[in-house]
Short mmCIF file of C-alpha atoms and ligand atoms in Angstrom, two decimals:
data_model
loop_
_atom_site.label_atom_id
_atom_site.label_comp_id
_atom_site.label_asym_id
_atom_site.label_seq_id
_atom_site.Cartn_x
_atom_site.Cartn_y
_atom_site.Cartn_z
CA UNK A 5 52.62 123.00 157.57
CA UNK A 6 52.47 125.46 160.49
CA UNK A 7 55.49 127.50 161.93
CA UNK A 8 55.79 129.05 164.89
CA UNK A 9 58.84 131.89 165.14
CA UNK A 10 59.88 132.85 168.38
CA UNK A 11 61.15 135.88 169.69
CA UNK A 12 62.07 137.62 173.13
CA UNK A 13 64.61 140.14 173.63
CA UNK A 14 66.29 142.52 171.89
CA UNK A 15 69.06 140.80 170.26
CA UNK A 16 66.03 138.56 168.74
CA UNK A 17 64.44 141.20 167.06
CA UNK A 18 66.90 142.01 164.27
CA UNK A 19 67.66 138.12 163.63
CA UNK A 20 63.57 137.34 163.59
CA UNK A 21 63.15 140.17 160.62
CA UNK A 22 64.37 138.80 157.89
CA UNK A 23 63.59 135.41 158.84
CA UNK A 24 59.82 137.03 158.49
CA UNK A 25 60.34 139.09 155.53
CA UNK A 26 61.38 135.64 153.69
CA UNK A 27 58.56 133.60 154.99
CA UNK A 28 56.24 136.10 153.37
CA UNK A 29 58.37 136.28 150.22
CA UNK A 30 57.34 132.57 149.67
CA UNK A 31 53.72 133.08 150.88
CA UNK A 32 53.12 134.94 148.73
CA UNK A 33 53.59 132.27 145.54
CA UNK A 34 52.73 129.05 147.84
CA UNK A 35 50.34 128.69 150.47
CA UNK A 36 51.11 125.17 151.62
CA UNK A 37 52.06 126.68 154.85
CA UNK A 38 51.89 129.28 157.55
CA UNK A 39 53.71 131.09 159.90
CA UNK A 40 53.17 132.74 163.07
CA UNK A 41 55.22 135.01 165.22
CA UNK A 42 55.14 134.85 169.10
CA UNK A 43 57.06 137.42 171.10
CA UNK A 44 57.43 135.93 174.60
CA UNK A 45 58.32 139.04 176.59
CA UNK A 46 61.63 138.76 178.26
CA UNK A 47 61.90 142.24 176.77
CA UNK A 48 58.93 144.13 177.34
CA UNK A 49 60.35 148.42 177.54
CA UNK A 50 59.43 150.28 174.56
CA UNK A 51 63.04 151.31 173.91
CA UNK A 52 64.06 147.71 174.32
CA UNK A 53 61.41 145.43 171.95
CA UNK A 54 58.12 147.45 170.70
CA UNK A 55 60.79 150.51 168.75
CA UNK A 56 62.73 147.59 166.94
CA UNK A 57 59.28 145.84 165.54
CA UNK A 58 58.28 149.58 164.15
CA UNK A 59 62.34 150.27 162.57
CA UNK A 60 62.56 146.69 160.96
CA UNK A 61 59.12 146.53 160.37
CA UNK A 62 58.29 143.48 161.77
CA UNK A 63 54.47 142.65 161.85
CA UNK A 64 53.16 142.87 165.10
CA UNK A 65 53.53 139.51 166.89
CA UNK A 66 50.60 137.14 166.52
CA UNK A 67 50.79 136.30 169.87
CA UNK A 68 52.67 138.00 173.38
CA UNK A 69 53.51 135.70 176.50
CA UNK A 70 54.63 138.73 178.37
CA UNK A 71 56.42 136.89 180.54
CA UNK A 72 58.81 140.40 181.46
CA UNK A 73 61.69 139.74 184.17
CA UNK A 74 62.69 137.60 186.70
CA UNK A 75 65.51 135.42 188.08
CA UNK A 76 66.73 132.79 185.20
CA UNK A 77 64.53 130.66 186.65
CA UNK A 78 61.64 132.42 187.15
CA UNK A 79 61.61 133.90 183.26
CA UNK A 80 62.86 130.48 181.85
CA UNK A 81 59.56 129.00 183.69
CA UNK A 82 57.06 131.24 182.46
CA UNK A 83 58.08 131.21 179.10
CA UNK A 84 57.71 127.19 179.52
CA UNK A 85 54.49 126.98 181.09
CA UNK A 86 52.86 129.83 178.48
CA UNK A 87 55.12 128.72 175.35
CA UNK A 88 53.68 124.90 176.13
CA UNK A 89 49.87 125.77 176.40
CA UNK A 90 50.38 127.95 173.29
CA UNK A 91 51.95 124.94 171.33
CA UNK A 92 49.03 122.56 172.52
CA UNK A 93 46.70 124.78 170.74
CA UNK A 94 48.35 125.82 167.98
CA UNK A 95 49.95 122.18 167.37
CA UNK A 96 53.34 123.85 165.36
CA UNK A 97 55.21 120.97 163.27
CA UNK A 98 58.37 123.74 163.73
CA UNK A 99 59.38 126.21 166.16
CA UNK A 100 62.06 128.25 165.07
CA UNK A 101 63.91 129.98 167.69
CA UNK A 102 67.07 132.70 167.13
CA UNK A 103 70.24 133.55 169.36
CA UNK A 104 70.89 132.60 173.12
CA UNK A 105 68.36 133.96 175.51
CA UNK A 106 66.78 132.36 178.51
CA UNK A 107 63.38 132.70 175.80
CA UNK A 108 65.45 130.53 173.18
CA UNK A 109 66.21 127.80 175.89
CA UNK A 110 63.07 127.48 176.55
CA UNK A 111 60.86 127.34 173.83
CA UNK A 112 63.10 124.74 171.99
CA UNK A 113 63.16 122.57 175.66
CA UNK A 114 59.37 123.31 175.59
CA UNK A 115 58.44 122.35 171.88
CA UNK A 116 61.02 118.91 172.27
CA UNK A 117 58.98 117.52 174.69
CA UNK A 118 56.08 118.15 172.94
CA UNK A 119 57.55 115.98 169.82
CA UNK A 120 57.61 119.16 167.96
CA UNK A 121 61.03 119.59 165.45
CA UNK A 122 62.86 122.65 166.63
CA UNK A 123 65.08 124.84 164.27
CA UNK A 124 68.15 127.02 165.83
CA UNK A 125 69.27 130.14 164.02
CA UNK A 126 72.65 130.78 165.26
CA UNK A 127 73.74 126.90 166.37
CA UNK A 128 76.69 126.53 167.59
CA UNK A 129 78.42 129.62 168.73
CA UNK A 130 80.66 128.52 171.88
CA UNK A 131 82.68 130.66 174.11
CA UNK A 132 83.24 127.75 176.42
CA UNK A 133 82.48 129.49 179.68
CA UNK A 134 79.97 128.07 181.20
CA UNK A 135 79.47 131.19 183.91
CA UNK A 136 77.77 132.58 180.74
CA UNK A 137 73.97 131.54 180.98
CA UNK A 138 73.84 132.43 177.14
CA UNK A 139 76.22 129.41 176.77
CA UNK A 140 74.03 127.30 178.86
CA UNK A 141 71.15 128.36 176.02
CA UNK A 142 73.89 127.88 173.26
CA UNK A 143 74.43 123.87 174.74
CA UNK A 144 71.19 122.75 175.82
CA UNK A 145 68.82 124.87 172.19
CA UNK A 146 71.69 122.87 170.30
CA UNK A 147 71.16 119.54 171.75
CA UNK A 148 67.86 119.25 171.00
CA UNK A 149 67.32 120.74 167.39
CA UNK A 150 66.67 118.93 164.37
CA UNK A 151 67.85 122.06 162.52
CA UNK A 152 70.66 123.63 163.07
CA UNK A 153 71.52 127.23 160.99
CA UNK A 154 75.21 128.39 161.74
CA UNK A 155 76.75 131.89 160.96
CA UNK A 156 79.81 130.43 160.20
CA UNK A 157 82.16 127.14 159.42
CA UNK A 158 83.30 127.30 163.11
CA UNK A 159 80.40 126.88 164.20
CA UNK A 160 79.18 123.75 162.24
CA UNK A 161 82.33 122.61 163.09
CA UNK A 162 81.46 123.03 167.05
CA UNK A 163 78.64 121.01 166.30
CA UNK A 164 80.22 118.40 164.74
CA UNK A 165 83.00 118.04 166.83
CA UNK A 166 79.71 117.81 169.66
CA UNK A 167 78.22 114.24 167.87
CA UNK A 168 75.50 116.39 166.27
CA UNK A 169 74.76 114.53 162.37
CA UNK A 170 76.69 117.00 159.57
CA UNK A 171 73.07 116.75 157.96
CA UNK A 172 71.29 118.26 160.27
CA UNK A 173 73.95 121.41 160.36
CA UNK A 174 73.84 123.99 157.46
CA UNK A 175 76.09 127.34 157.27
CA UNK A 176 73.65 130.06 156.04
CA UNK A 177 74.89 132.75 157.19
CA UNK A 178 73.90 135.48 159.10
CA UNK A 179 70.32 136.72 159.94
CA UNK A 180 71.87 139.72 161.89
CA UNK A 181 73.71 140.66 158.83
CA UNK A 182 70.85 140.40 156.80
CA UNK A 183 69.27 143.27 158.66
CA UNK A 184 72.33 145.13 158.82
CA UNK A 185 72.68 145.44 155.23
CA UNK A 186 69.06 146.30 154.44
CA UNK A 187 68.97 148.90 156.95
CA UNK A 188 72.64 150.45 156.51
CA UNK A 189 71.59 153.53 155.03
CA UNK A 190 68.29 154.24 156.73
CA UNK A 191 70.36 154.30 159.42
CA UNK A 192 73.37 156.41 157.95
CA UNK A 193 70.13 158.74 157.76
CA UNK A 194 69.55 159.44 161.42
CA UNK A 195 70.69 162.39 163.64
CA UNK A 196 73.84 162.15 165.45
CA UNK A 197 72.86 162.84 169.76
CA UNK A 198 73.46 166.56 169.73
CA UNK A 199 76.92 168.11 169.79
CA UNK A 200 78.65 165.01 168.03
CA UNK A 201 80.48 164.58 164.91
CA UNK A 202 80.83 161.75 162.59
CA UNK A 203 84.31 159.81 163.41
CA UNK A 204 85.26 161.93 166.19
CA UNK A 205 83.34 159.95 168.71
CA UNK A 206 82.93 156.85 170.54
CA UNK A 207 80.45 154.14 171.23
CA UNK A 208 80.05 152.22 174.76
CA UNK A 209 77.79 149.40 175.42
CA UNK A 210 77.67 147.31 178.66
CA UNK A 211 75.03 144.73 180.00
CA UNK A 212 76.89 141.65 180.68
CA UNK A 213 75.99 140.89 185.20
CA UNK A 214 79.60 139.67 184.83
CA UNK A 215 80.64 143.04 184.36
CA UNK A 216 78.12 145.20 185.80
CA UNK A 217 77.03 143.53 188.57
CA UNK A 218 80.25 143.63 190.57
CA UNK A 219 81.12 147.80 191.43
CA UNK A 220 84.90 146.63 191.55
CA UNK A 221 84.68 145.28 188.13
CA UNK A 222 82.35 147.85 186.83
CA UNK A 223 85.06 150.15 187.65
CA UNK A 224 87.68 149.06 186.26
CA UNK A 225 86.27 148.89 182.95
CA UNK A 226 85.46 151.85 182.94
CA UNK A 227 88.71 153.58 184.04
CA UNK A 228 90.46 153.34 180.59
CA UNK A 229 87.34 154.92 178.70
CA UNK A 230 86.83 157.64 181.36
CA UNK A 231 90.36 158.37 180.53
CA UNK A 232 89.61 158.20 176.89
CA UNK A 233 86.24 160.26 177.42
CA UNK A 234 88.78 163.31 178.44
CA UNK A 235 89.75 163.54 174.48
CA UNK A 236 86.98 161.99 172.36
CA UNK A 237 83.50 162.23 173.70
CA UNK A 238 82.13 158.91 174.52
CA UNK A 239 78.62 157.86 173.64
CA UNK A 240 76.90 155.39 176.31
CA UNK A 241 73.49 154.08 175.47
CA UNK A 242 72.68 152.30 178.77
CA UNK A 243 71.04 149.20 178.96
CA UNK A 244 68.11 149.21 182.19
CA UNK A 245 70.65 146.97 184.35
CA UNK A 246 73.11 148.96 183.70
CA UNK A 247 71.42 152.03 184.53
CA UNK A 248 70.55 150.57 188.15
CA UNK A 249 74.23 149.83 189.02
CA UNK A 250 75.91 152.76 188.00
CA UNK A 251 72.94 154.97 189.91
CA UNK A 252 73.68 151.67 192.80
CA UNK A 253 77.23 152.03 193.26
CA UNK A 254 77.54 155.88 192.60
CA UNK A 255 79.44 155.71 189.03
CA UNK A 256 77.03 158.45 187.47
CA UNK A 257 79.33 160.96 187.95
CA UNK A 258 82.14 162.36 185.49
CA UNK A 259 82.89 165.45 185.90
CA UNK A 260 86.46 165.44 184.26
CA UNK A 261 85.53 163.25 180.99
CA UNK A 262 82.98 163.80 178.27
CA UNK A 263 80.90 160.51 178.89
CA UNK A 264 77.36 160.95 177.14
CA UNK A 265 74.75 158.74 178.77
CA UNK A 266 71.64 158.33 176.79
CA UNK A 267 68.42 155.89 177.13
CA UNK A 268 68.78 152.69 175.19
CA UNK A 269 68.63 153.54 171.41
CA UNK A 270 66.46 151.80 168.81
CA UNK A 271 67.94 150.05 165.69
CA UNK A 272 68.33 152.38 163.07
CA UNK A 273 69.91 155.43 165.54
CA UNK A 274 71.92 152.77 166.79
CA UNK A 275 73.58 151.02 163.88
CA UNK A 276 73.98 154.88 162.60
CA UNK A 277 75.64 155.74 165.75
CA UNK A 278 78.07 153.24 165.29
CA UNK A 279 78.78 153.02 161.57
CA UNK A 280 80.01 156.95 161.92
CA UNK A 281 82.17 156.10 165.04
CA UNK A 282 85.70 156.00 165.60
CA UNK A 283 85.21 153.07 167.64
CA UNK A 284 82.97 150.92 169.75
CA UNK A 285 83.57 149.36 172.98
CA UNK A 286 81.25 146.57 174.07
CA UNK A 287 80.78 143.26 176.12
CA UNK A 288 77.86 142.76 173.54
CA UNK A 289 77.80 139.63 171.15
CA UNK A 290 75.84 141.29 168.27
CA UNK A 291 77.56 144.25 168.30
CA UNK A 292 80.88 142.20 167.56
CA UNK A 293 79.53 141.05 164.16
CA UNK A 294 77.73 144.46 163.18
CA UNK A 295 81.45 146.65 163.67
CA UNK A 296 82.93 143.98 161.70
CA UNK A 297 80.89 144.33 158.78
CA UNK A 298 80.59 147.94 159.14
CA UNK A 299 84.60 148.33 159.32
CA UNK A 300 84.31 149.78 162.61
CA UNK A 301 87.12 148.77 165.38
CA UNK A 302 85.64 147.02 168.20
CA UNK A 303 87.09 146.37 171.57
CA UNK A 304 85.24 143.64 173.35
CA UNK A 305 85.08 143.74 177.21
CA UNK A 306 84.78 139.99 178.10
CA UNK A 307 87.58 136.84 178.60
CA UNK A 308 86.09 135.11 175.49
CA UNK A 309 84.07 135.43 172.46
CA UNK A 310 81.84 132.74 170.92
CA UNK A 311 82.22 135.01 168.02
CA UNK A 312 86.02 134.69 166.67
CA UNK A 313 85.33 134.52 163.34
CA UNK A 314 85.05 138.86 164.17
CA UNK A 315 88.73 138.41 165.56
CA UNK A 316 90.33 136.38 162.51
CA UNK A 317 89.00 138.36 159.78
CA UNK A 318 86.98 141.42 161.17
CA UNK A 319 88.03 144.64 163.90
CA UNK A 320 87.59 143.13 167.01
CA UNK A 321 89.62 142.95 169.51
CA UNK A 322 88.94 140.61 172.56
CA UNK A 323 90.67 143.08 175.15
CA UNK A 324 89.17 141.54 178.74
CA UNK A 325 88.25 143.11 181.83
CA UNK A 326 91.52 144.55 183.17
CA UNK A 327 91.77 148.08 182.79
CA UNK A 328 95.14 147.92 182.10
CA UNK A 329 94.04 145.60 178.47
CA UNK A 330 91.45 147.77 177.85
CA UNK A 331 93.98 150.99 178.01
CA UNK A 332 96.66 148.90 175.41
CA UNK A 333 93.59 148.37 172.99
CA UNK A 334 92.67 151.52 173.12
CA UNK A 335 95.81 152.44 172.03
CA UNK A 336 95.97 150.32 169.24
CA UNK A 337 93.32 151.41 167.56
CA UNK A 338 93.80 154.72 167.86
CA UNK A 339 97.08 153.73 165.94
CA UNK A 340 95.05 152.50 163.17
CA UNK A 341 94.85 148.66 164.53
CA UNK A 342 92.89 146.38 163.57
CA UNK A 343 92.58 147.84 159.81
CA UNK A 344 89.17 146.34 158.19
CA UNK A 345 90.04 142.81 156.88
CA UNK A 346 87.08 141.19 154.81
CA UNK A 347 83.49 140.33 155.41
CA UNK A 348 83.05 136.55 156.63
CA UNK A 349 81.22 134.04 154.14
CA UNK A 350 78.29 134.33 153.63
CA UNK A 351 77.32 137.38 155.28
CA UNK A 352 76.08 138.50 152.23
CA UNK A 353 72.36 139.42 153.13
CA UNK A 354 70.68 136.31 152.08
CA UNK A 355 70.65 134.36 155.08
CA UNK A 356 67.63 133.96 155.79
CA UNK A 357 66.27 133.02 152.42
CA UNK A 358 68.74 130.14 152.78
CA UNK A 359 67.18 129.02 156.02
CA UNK A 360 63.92 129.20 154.99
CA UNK A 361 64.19 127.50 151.39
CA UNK A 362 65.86 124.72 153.95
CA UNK A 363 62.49 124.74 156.08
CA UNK A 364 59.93 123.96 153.33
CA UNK A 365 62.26 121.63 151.61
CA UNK A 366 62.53 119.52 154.87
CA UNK A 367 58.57 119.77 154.92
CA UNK A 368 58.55 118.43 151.16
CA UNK A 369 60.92 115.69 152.16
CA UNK A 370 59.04 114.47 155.44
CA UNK A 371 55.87 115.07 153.29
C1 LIG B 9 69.30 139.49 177.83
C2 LIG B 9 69.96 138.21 177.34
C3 LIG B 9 71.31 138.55 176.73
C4 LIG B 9 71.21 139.66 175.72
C5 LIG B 9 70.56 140.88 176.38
C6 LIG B 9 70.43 142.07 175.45
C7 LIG B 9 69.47 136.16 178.62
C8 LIG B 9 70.06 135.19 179.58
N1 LIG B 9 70.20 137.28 178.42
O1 LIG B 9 70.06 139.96 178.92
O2 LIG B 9 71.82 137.39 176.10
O3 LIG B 9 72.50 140.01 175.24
O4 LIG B 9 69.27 140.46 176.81
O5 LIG B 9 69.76 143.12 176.07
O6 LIG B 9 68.42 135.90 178.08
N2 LIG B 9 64.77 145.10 181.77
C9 LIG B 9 64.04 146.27 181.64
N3 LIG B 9 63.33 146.42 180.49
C10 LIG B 9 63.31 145.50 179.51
C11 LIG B 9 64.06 144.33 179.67
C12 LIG B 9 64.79 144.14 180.80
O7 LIG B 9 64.02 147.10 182.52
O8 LIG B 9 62.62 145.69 178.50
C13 LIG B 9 65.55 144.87 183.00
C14 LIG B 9 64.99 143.67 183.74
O9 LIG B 9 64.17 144.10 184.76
C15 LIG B 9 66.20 142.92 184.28
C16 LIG B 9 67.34 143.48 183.49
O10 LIG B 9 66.88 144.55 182.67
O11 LIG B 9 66.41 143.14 185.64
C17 LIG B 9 67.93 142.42 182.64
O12 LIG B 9 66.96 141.84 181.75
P1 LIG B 9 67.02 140.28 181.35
O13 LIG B 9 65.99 139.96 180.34
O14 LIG B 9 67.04 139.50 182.60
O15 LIG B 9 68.42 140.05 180.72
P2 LIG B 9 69.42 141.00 179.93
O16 LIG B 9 70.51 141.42 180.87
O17 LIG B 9 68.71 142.09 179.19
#
């Protein structure tokens, strides 16, 4: 039985990790199977893939498409064309495939055709707007998998209420939590950026095009945390397309608020950046889950999340684009709002076991 795990930008790499770490668990008492891992390339900066394999000590992929950037349709395309020789020669009987990115849409589309089974980890997250490509991924990586691994009973239920068969749907958890909670206090471990103090900061995170491709829109978010930035400093790890529009549209500049921009952070400084903040504002999916598990408020910078489960029982707070939302969330939580709830089912680190144990019993069955 041969595996083939795919990976390809950076949300991938944390949700890939223990996925690995459990396939090798079980090699290591059966070797009726194997496993390879094949990073395709979407993300190809150091600071954005090769500095997450060396934190979470993922082994270094097996194989690399490099495929790097492009229009949706250019980077969806490569992956195909280089993801389907790959398969031809390796002849997988699964490719597993994590998240939502244009790499997860099209190794799944790429392996179907082929007649090879494809198993999701993270079906059936829905934030119904389809202006979202990761939605697009979402739909069409759901549609045709034969497994599908959901973080939680919202989700399954998504899938269900889609026509997909309950047995092919299993709640395991969450993959991304599973990291988080190995890793939590290697990464309470790492230096603050100089001149900040634990809980008397603030973390900002913004890479959505819906947000920062527009200068009007980019601006308006961030209004309220410029204002915010003139009493708690505010932390700003910027993601590469971020970085060209704000140098674009002349919004590096802030001379009356104590905005800290830094180069995109690996995982451990990261997660140890934000489990010491005061709070984290974000148009990130990820980071949505992470704060809520880490009891850290979150205010999330889009119209929807495909994540409410955070909402319900975690910190978030889905505040929009408006600066005028933003400003009233801010607020709250500087009034204490929303006070840690509980963890969600399941997110108890142990995730991926599930999903694998799943995996080789399917083989067993179809064997
Ligand atoms: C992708 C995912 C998104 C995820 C995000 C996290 C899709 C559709 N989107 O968006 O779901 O939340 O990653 O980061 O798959 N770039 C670099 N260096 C890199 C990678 C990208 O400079 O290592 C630049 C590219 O040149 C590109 C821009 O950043 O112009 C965006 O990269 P891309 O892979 O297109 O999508 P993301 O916005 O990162």
């Amino acid at each position: 039985m041969n595996f083939l795990l795919v990976a390809g930008a950076r949300p991938n790499f944390m949700k890939i990790a223990p996925i690995m770490e459990a396939f090798a668990k079980r090699r290591a008492i059966s070797n009726g199977f194997s496993y390879r891992l094949v990073h395709t390339g979407q993300h190809y900066d150091r600071k954005m893939s090769a500095d997450f394999f060396t934190d979470l000590g993922i082994p270094e992929p097996n194989v690399n498409l490099a495929v790097c950037s492009g229009s949706h349709a250019e980077q969806t395309a490569r992956v195909m064309v280089a993801f389907e020789k790959l398969c031809l020669e390796d002849c997988p009987d699964w490719v597993v495939v994590v998240g939502d990115v244009n790499s997860t849409l099209a190794c799944s589309l790429t392996a179907k055709k082929l007649g090879i089974r494809v198993a999701h980890v993270e079906a059936g997250l829905r934030s119904h707007d389809m202006r979202m490509p990761e939605e697009i991924n979402r739909l069409c990586t759901d549609m045709v998998s034969d497994l599908l691994f959901t973080t939680d009973e919202g989700a399954s239920e998504n899938l269900r209420n889609e026509g997909i068969h309950a047995q092919k749907i299993e709640f395991v958890g969450n993959t991304m939590i599973d990291t988080l909670l190995r890793n939590r206090q290697r990464a309470l471990g790492m230096s603050l950026p100089a001149g900040v103090t634990a809980n008397a900061y603030a973390v900002l995170t913004l890479h959505r095009p819906s947000n920062v491709d527009s200068p009007r829109t980019l601006e308006r978010i961030l209004e309220p945390i410029r204002e915010l930035a003139r009493n708690l400093p505010v932390v700003f790890p910027v993601h590469p397309r971020t970085q060209r529009n704000l140098e674009k549209f002349g919004l590096l500049n802030w001379p009356d608020a104590d905005m800290r921009l830094i180069e995109p952070l690996s995982y451990l400084p990261f997660i140890g950046l934000v489990a010491r903040s005061k709070m984290v504002l974000t148009d990130s999916g990820g980071i949505q889950e992470e704060t809520t598990v880490l009891g850290v408020p979150c205010i999330t910078m889009r119209e929807n999340t495909e994540r409410p489960v955070t909402c319900t029982v975690g910190t978030n707070i889905l505040a929009g684009t408006d600066s005028e939302r933003i400003r009233e969330a801010i607020c709250l939580v500087v009034k204490g709002i929303p006070a840690p709830k509980r963890i969600p089912d399941k997110w108890d680190g142990h995730a991926a076991e599930r999903i694998v144990a799943r995996l080789l019993d399917e083989h067993s069955v179809s064997c």
